[in-house]
Short mmCIF file of C-alpha atoms in Angstrom, two decimals:
data_model
loop_
_atom_site.label_atom_id
_atom_site.label_comp_id
_atom_site.label_asym_id
_atom_site.label_seq_id
_atom_site.Cartn_x
_atom_site.Cartn_y
_atom_site.Cartn_z
CA MET Z 1 156.81 233.20 231.89
CA THR Z 2 154.95 236.83 231.69
CA ASN Z 3 156.73 239.48 230.91
CA ILE Z 4 155.45 241.10 234.53
CA GLN Z 5 156.99 237.72 236.25
CA ARG Z 6 159.66 238.31 234.13
CA LEU Z 7 160.94 242.16 235.59
CA LEU Z 8 159.82 240.52 238.86
CA ASP Z 9 162.46 238.39 239.08
CA ILE Z 10 164.52 240.64 237.16
CA MET Z 11 164.32 243.14 239.80
CA ALA Z 12 164.14 239.82 242.61
CA ARG Z 13 167.97 239.51 241.14
CA LEU Z 14 169.35 243.10 241.03
CA ARG Z 15 168.05 243.31 245.42
CA HIS Z 16 169.69 239.50 246.47
CA PRO Z 17 171.89 240.28 249.49
CA GLU Z 18 175.04 238.11 248.53
CA THR Z 19 174.88 238.64 244.10
CA GLY Z 20 173.14 241.34 243.57
CA CYS Z 21 173.61 245.17 242.52
CA PRO Z 22 175.40 247.25 244.69
CA TRP Z 23 173.31 250.24 243.85
CA ASP Z 24 170.00 248.56 244.02
CA LEU Z 25 170.91 246.89 247.27
CA GLN Z 26 171.83 250.57 248.62
CA GLN Z 27 167.95 251.90 247.72
CA ASP Z 28 165.09 252.23 250.06
CA PHE Z 29 161.18 253.55 249.62
CA ALA Z 30 162.71 257.22 249.96
CA SER Z 31 165.74 257.48 248.08
CA LEU Z 32 163.62 256.69 244.79
CA VAL Z 33 160.53 259.13 245.44
CA PRO Z 34 162.93 261.45 243.53
CA TYR Z 35 163.39 258.52 240.10
CA THR Z 36 160.03 257.60 240.44
CA LEU Z 37 158.51 261.43 240.28
CA GLU Z 38 160.75 261.85 237.46
CA GLU Z 39 159.56 258.96 235.17
CA ALA Z 40 156.24 260.13 236.01
CA TYR Z 41 157.09 263.53 234.72
CA GLU Z 42 158.76 261.93 231.39
CA VAL Z 43 155.16 259.99 230.51
CA ALA Z 44 153.38 262.80 230.85
CA ASP Z 45 155.72 264.36 228.36
CA ALA Z 46 155.81 261.72 226.28
CA ALA Z 47 151.29 261.53 226.33
CA GLU Z 48 151.46 265.27 225.76
CA ARG Z 49 154.21 265.56 222.54
CA GLY Z 50 152.20 261.49 221.08
CA ASP Z 51 155.14 260.22 220.98
CA ILE Z 52 153.56 256.53 220.91
CA GLU Z 53 157.38 254.55 221.03
CA ASP Z 54 158.79 257.06 223.92
CA LEU Z 55 155.11 256.53 226.15
CA ARG Z 56 155.84 252.85 225.75
CA GLU Z 57 159.56 252.98 226.75
CA GLU Z 58 158.75 255.22 229.69
CA LEU Z 59 156.00 253.45 230.67
CA GLY Z 60 157.71 250.68 231.03
CA ASP Z 61 160.37 253.08 233.18
CA LEU Z 62 158.05 253.99 235.46
CA LEU Z 63 156.62 250.37 235.96
CA LEU Z 64 160.15 249.35 237.04
CA GLN Z 65 159.61 252.15 239.90
CA VAL Z 66 156.85 250.32 241.68
CA VAL Z 67 158.20 246.85 241.29
CA PHE Z 68 161.23 248.14 243.16
CA HIS Z 69 158.52 250.21 245.14
CA SER Z 70 157.72 246.79 246.32
CA ARG Z 71 160.89 244.49 246.26
CA ILE Z 72 162.34 246.70 248.61
CA ALA Z 73 158.50 246.60 250.68
CA GLU Z 74 158.55 243.14 250.41
CA ASP Z 75 162.36 242.28 251.37
CA ARG Z 76 160.96 243.95 253.89
CA ASN Z 77 157.88 241.39 255.03
CA LEU Z 78 155.37 244.97 254.08
CA PHE Z 79 153.91 243.71 250.83
CA THR Z 80 154.82 242.36 247.58
CA PHE Z 81 153.37 243.19 244.46
CA GLU Z 82 150.77 241.49 243.56
CA ASP Z 83 149.90 243.06 246.81
CA VAL Z 84 150.03 246.36 245.55
CA ALA Z 85 148.30 244.71 242.41
CA GLY Z 86 145.21 243.56 244.79
CA ALA Z 87 144.85 246.39 246.45
CA ILE Z 88 144.52 248.76 243.55
CA SER Z 89 141.73 246.27 241.97
CA GLU Z 90 139.70 246.36 244.87
CA LYS Z 91 139.49 250.11 245.24
CA LEU Z 92 138.61 250.39 241.26
CA ILE Z 93 135.84 247.89 241.87
CA ARG Z 94 134.61 249.86 245.21
CA ARG Z 95 134.84 253.05 242.80
CA HIS Z 96 132.70 251.80 240.01
CA PRO Z 97 129.88 250.63 241.38
CA HIS Z 98 127.89 251.73 237.98
CA VAL Z 99 130.44 248.82 235.83
CA PHE Z 100 130.43 245.78 239.03
CA GLY Z 101 127.72 247.09 240.95
CA GLU Z 102 123.41 247.58 240.07
CA ALA Z 103 124.37 251.11 241.11
CA VAL Z 104 123.06 253.51 238.29
CA PHE Z 105 124.75 257.11 238.20
CA GLU Z 106 122.45 259.94 235.93
CA THR Z 107 125.02 262.59 235.59
CA ASP Z 108 128.86 262.76 235.34
CA ALA Z 109 129.01 264.65 238.68
CA GLU Z 110 126.97 262.01 240.39
CA ARG Z 111 130.01 259.81 239.49
CA HIS Z 112 131.80 262.33 240.82
CA GLU Z 113 130.48 262.58 243.95
CA TYR Z 114 130.24 259.03 244.80
CA TRP Z 115 133.88 258.80 243.65
CA GLU Z 116 134.79 261.67 246.33
CA SER Z 117 132.89 259.68 249.34
CA SER Z 118 134.68 256.62 248.40
CA LYS Z 119 137.23 258.63 249.28
CA VAL Z 120 136.66 260.09 252.75
CA ALA Z 121 135.20 256.90 253.39
CA GLU Z 122 138.57 254.82 252.47
CA ARG Z 123 140.96 257.25 254.58
CA ARG Z 124 137.99 256.53 257.58
CA GLU Z 125 138.38 252.66 257.04
CA LYS Z 126 142.23 253.12 257.50
CA GLY Z 127 142.22 255.47 261.11
CA LYS Z 128 143.70 258.72 259.95
CA THR Z 129 143.68 261.00 262.52
CA GLU Z 130 140.42 264.34 262.98
CA ASP Z 131 143.41 266.47 260.55
CA ASP Z 132 142.78 264.09 257.63
CA ASP Z 133 138.70 264.72 257.46
CA SER Z 134 139.21 267.81 256.06
CA ALA Z 135 137.14 268.26 253.12
CA LEU Z 136 141.18 269.11 251.54
CA SER Z 137 143.07 265.92 253.24
CA GLY Z 138 144.38 263.67 251.53
CA ILE Z 139 146.06 265.17 248.73
CA ALA Z 140 149.73 264.53 248.57
CA ALA Z 141 152.09 267.28 249.62
CA ASN Z 142 154.83 266.57 247.62
CA LEU Z 143 152.70 267.36 244.10
CA PRO Z 144 153.94 269.85 241.80
CA ALA Z 145 152.17 273.41 242.80
CA LEU Z 146 149.92 274.38 240.77
CA ALA Z 147 148.27 270.51 240.25
CA ALA Z 148 148.29 270.86 244.49
CA ALA Z 149 146.03 274.63 243.91
CA GLN Z 150 143.98 273.43 241.99
CA LYS Z 151 143.25 270.36 243.97
CA LEU Z 152 143.23 272.37 246.45
CA GLN Z 153 140.66 274.72 244.76
CA LYS Z 154 138.36 271.87 243.34
CA ARG Z 155 137.80 270.18 246.95
CA ALA Z 156 136.76 273.79 248.61
CA ALA Z 157 134.31 274.17 245.91
CA ARG Z 158 132.91 270.91 246.13
CA HIS Z 159 132.35 272.67 249.42
CA GLY Z 160 130.90 275.92 248.35
CA PHE Z 161 133.89 277.75 248.73
CA ASP Z 162 134.37 279.60 245.89
CA TRP Z 163 132.31 282.56 243.12
CA PRO Z 164 129.99 281.32 241.41
CA GLU Z 165 130.71 283.57 238.29
CA ILE Z 166 133.90 284.23 237.06
CA GLY Z 167 133.99 288.05 236.91
CA PRO Z 168 134.89 287.70 240.41
CA VAL Z 169 138.24 285.75 239.67
CA PHE Z 170 139.20 288.56 237.10
CA ASP Z 171 139.27 291.28 239.93
CA LYS Z 172 140.75 288.71 242.64
CA VAL Z 173 143.54 288.60 239.79
CA ARG Z 174 143.63 292.14 239.36
CA GLU Z 175 143.72 292.60 242.93
CA GLU Z 176 146.83 290.42 244.05
CA LEU Z 177 148.97 291.69 241.06
CA ASP Z 178 148.08 295.39 242.64
CA GLU Z 179 149.42 294.41 246.04
CA LEU Z 180 152.50 292.43 244.39
CA GLU Z 181 153.31 295.91 243.03
CA ALA Z 182 152.84 297.51 246.66
CA ALA Z 183 155.21 294.79 248.52
CA CYS Z 184 157.24 295.53 245.46
CA ALA Z 185 157.44 298.85 246.66
CA THR Z 186 158.52 298.03 250.36
CA SER Z 187 161.50 296.09 249.04
CA ASP Z 188 160.29 293.70 251.72
CA GLN Z 189 161.45 290.09 250.04
CA SER Z 190 159.92 287.79 252.40
CA HIS Z 191 156.16 289.58 251.38
CA ILE Z 192 157.26 290.44 248.02
CA GLN Z 193 157.45 286.40 247.60
CA GLU Z 194 153.99 286.01 249.34
CA GLU Z 195 152.07 288.18 247.53
CA ILE Z 196 153.76 286.25 244.22
CA GLY Z 197 152.22 283.02 245.79
CA ASP Z 198 149.21 284.71 246.17
CA LEU Z 199 148.70 285.88 242.52
CA LEU Z 200 149.77 282.53 241.69
CA PHE Z 201 147.01 280.87 243.28
CA VAL Z 202 144.48 282.40 241.84
CA VAL Z 203 146.25 282.36 238.48
CA VAL Z 204 145.61 278.89 239.47
CA ASN Z 205 142.00 279.58 240.63
CA LEU Z 206 141.31 281.60 237.22
CA ALA Z 207 142.59 278.48 235.11
CA ARG Z 208 140.25 276.26 236.93
CA HIS Z 209 137.19 278.38 236.43
CA LEU Z 210 138.07 278.28 232.57
CA GLU Z 211 137.71 274.53 232.77
CA VAL Z 212 141.88 274.99 231.85
CA ASP Z 213 144.40 272.65 233.61
CA ALA Z 214 147.32 274.83 234.95
CA GLU Z 215 149.99 272.43 235.22
CA THR Z 216 149.35 271.47 231.47
CA ALA Z 217 149.04 274.75 230.43
CA LEU Z 218 152.50 276.49 231.96
CA ARG Z 219 154.17 272.30 230.38
CA SER Z 220 152.97 273.97 226.95
CA GLY Z 221 153.78 277.88 227.76
CA ASN Z 222 157.26 276.84 228.73
CA ARG Z 223 157.25 274.56 225.09
CA LYS Z 224 156.45 277.38 223.34
CA PHE Z 225 159.00 279.83 224.96
CA ILE Z 226 161.92 276.95 224.30
CA ASN Z 227 161.05 276.49 221.23
CA ARG Z 228 161.42 280.42 219.89
CA PHE Z 229 164.34 280.63 222.71
CA ARG Z 230 165.87 278.01 220.30
CA TYR Z 231 164.98 280.13 217.09
CA ILE Z 232 166.35 283.23 218.19
CA GLU Z 233 169.55 281.17 219.13
CA LYS Z 234 169.37 279.88 215.75
CA GLN Z 235 169.05 282.82 213.85
CA LEU Z 236 172.03 285.19 214.66
CA SER Z 237 174.45 281.72 214.60
CA ALA Z 238 173.16 282.07 210.76
CA ARG Z 239 174.25 285.22 211.14
CA GLY Z 240 177.67 284.87 212.97
CA LYS Z 241 176.64 286.13 216.28
CA SER Z 242 175.54 284.26 220.01
CA LEU Z 243 173.64 285.46 222.24
CA THR Z 244 176.17 287.55 224.65
CA GLU Z 245 176.71 289.24 221.61
CA SER Z 246 173.06 290.21 220.69
CA THR Z 247 171.52 293.29 221.78
CA LEU Z 248 167.61 292.82 223.91
CA ALA Z 249 166.33 294.40 220.91
CA GLU Z 250 167.91 292.16 218.77
CA MET Z 251 166.80 288.94 220.65
CA ASP Z 252 163.32 290.34 220.97
CA ALA Z 253 162.67 291.06 216.83
CA LEU Z 254 163.37 287.89 216.48
CA TRP Z 255 160.80 286.20 218.98
CA ASP Z 256 158.17 287.99 217.63
CA GLU Z 257 159.97 286.55 214.36
CA ALA Z 258 159.51 283.67 215.98
CA LYS Z 259 155.89 284.05 216.58
CA ARG Z 260 154.77 284.55 213.94
CA SER Z 261 156.81 281.49 212.22
CA LEU Z 262 156.12 278.91 214.48
CA SER Z 263 153.76 277.00 215.67
CA ASP Z 264 155.02 276.15 218.68
#
């Protein structure tokens, strides 16, 4: 028995209506979404940290989510894990005619263009609505906001809606920052939130023009903040002080020290 079949059998037992696990039996597609997203993020974290043992384990946790969803579908006579594996296999073959067929692409741009046109054709074959024929269709609604913004901008850029040079993007960042500052003077919270959104969106656009993945960059920034803040905590603890017992000036000085001493 392969490990895949063993995993499928374990999931089937967990979902057995009479002898299975009550918690597993209570789950449905929607209830599993938070777990599926969490496991995907944990895979990304392990990969970015280069922790191979962690990556192996987290990939297993993510695979469990695929098996779990597939088992629920099989219980409802919708589809099976085999159907899922078959569908992605067919999709990969269809989207790589230069590997599995006779097509020849001279550049990465040509390969990417074929990939995108294949996705459009697939949506049409599924009978999607007129709205789904938009150049922006097919982007998951529950993507992290930064990742979604980047995808939206890439799609629009492929259809000519983009600045050809980076200079105007910097100008747009400054413009949005000025508009945010003006909104803050009004104390209109809904307007402030709107301008914050506009500023974040254009910063993502700046990252895209600089060939930087905004989501990855912010995760890196988060890790840097955590490392430096923990340094502050450790240094204060060594002095017999807590955060609440320290001044902002003390913490700021330690922050600068952390910037000099940590590799992040």
